[in-house]
GROMACS .gro file of C-alpha atoms in nm:
model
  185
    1UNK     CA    1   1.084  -0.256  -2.757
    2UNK     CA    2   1.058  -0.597  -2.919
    3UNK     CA    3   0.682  -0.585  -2.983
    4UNK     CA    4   0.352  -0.380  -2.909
    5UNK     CA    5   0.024  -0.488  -2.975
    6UNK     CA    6  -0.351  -0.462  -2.862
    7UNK     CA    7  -0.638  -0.661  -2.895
    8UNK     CA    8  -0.958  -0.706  -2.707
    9UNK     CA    9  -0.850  -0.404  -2.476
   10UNK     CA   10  -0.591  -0.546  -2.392
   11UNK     CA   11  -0.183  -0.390  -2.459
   12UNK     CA   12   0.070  -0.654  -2.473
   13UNK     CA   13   0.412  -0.503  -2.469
   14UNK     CA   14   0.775  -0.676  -2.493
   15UNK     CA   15   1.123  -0.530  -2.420
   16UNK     CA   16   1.439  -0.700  -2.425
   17UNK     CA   17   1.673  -0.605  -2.171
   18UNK     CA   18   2.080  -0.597  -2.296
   19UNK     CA   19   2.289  -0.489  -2.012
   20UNK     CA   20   2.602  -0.289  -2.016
   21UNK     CA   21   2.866  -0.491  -2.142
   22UNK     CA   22   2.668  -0.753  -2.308
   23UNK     CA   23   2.582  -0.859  -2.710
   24UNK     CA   24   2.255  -1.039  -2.645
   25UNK     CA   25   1.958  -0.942  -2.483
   26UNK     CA   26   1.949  -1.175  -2.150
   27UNK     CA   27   1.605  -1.113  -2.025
   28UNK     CA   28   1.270  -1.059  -2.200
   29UNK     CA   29   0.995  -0.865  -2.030
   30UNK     CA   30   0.657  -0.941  -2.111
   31UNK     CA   31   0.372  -0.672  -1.994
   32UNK     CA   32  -0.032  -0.730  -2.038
   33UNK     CA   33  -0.288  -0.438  -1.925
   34UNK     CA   34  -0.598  -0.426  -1.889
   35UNK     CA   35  -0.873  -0.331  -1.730
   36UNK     CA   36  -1.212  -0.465  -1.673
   37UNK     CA   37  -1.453  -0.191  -1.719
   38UNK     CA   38  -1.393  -0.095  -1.321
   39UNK     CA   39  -1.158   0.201  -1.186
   40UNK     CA   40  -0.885  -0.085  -1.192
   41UNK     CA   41  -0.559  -0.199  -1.395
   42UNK     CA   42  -0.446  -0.540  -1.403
   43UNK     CA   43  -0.087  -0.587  -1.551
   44UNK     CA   44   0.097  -0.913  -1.525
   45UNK     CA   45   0.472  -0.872  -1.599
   46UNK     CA   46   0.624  -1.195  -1.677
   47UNK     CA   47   1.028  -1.207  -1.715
   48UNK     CA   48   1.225  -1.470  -1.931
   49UNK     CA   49   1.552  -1.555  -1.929
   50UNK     CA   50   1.666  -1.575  -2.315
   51UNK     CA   51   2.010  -1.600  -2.208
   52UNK     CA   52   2.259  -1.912  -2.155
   53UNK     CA   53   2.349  -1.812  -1.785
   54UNK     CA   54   2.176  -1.787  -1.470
   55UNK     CA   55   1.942  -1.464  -1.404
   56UNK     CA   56   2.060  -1.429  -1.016
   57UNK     CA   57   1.857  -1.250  -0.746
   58UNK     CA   58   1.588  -1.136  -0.951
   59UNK     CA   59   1.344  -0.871  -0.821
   60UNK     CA   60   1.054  -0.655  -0.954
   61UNK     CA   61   0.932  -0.336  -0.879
   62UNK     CA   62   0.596  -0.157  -0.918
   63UNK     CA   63   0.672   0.209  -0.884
   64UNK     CA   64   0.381   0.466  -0.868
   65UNK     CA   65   0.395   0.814  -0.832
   66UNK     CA   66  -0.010   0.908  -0.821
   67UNK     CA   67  -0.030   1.276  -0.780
   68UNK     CA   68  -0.371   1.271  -0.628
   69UNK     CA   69  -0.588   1.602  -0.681
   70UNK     CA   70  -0.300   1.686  -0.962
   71UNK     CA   71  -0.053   1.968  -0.943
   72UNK     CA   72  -0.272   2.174  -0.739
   73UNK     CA   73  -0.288   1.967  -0.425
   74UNK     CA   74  -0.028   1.648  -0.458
   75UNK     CA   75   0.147   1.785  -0.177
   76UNK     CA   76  -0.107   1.692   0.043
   77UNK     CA   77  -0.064   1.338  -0.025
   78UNK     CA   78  -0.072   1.056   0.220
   79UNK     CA   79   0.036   0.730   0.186
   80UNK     CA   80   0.017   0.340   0.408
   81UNK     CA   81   0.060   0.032   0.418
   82UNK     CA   82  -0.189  -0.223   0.496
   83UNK     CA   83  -0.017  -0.569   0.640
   84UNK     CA   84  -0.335  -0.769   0.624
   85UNK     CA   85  -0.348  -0.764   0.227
   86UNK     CA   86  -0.022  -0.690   0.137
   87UNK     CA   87  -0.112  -0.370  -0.037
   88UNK     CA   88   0.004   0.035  -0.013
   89UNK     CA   89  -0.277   0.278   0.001
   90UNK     CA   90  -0.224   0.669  -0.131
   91UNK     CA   91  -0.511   0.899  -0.029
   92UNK     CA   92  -0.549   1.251   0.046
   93UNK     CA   93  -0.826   1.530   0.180
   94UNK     CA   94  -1.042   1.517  -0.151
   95UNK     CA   95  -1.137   1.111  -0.010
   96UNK     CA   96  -0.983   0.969  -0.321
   97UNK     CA   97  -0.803   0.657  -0.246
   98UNK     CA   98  -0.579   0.390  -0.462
   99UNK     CA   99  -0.442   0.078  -0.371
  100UNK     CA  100  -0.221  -0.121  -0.532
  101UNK     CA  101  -0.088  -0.485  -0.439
  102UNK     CA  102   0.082  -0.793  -0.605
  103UNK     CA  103   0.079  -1.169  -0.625
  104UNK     CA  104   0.304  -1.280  -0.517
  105UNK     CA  105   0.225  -1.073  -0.194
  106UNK     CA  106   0.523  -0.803  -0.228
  107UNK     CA  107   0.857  -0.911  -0.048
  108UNK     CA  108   0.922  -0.504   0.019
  109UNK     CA  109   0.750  -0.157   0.018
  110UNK     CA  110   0.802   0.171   0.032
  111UNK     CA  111   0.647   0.531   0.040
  112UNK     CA  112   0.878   0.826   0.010
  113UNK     CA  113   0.910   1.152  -0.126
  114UNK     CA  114   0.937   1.044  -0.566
  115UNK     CA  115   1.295   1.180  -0.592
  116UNK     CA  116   1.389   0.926  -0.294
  117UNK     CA  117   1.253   0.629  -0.426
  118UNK     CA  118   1.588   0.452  -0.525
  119UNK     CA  119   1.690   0.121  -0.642
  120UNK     CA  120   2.087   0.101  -0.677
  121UNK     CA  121   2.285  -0.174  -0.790
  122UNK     CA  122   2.454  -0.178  -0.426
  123UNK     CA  123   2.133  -0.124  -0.210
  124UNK     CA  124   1.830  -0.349  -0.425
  125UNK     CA  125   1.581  -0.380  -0.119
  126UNK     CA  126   1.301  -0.110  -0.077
  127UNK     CA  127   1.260   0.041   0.320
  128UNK     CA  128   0.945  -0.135   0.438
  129UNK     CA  129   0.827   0.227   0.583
  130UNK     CA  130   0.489   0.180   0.711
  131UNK     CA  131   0.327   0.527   0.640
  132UNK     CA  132   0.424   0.908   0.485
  133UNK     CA  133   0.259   1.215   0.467
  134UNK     CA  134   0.130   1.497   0.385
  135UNK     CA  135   0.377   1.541   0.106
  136UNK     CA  136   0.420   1.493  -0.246
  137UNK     CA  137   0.485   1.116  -0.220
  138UNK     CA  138   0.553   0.778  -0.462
  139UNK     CA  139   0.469   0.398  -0.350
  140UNK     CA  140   0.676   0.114  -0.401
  141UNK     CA  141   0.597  -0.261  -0.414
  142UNK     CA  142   0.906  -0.526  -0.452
  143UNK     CA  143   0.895  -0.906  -0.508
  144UNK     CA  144   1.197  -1.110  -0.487
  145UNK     CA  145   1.167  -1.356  -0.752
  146UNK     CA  146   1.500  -1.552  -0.697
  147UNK     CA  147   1.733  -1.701  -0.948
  148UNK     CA  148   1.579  -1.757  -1.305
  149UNK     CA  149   1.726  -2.094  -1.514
  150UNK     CA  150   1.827  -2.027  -1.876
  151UNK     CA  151   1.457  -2.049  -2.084
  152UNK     CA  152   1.260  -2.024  -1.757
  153UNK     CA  153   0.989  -1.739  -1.689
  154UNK     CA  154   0.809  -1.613  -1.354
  155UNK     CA  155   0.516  -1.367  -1.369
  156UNK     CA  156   0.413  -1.110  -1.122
  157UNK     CA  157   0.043  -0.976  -1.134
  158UNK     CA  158  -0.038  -0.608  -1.019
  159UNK     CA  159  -0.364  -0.468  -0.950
  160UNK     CA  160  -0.432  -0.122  -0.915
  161UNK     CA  161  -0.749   0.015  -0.799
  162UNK     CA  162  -0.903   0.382  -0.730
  163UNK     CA  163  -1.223   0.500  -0.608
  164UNK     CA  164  -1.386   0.710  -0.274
  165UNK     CA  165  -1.310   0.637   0.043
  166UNK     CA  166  -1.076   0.334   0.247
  167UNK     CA  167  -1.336   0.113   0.229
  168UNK     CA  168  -1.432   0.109  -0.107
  169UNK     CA  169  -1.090   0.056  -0.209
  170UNK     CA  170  -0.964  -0.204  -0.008
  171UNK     CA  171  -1.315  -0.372  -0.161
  172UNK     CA  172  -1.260  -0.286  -0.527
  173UNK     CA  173  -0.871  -0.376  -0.465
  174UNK     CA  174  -0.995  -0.730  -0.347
  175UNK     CA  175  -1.242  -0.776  -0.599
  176UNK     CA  176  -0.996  -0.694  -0.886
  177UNK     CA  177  -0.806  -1.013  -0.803
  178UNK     CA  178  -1.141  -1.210  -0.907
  179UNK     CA  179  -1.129  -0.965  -1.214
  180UNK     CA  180  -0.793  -1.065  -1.306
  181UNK     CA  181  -0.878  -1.469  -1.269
  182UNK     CA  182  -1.173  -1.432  -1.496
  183UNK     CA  183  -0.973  -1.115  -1.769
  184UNK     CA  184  -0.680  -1.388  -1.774
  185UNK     CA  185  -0.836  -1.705  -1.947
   0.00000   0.00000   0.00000
């Protein structure tokens, strides 16, 4: 971790990434949370090529594994995802519901059982399953990036919202993107 810091409710976090066989670090990750005194997170992860080469193919993943109703019940877990909005939807019999989505909208998705949630160097590229459940279960979100010049930075925003009912989520979900505009300036 390069640096950690929070102000004004807000943590700013940065890692430096050195693969296997390098010297030098050749991506930076930058992470801001927050929230906005809602049942929502807004992060924006925003990665930097510090390198002298081309960052090829880049992708990043939002990986959740919520648990809902805690070790008593997670195995009752359902999870979807919604098309329209771009967003994957966890729920279960107690009516509590989170959503999470990107912008970007996400490029891939996934809800599986958390042990078969896999990204591997020779498969990158998460299954696009529509809907899982009742199980113990993780959600996925992927957005394909591209190639990244030497110096340049992209930024993905996640929100992440939680509250009763379908609904009220998909609602709160929408509404955190306004959030997020007016947190950010």
């Amino acid at each position: 971790m390069a640096e950690q810091k929070q102000e004004k409710g807000r943590l700013h976090l940065k890692l430096n990434h050195t693969p296997q066989d390098f010297e030098e670090p050749v991506v930076s990750f930058r992470l801001e949370i927050w929230s906005y005194n809602k049942p929502v997170l807004l992060l924006r992860h925003t990665t930097t090529n510090i390198s002298s080469s081309q960052v090829q193919d880049l992708k990043v993943y939002s990986i959740f594994d919520f648990d809902i109703g805690g070790p008593m019940s997670y195995k009752d877990d359902f999870g979807a995802y919604d098309h329209e909005n771009g967003s994957v939807i966890a729920y279960d019999e107690s009516q509590v519901y989170v959503a999470t989505s990107s912008r970007p909208k996400p490029d891939g998705w996934e809800i599986s059982s958390p042990l078969k949630v896999k990204v591997e160097s020779d498969n990158r590229d998460l299954k696009n399953n529509p809907e899982m459940g009742p199980m113990d279960i993780a959600t996925a979100l992927q957005c394909n990036l591209g190639n990244l010049q030497p110096g340049a930075s992209r930024s993905v925003d996640f929100a992440l919202a939680s509250t009763h009912g379908l609904d009220e989520v998909k609602s709160l979900l929408d509404d955190s993107w306004g959030f997020f505009k007016k947190k950010i300036r």
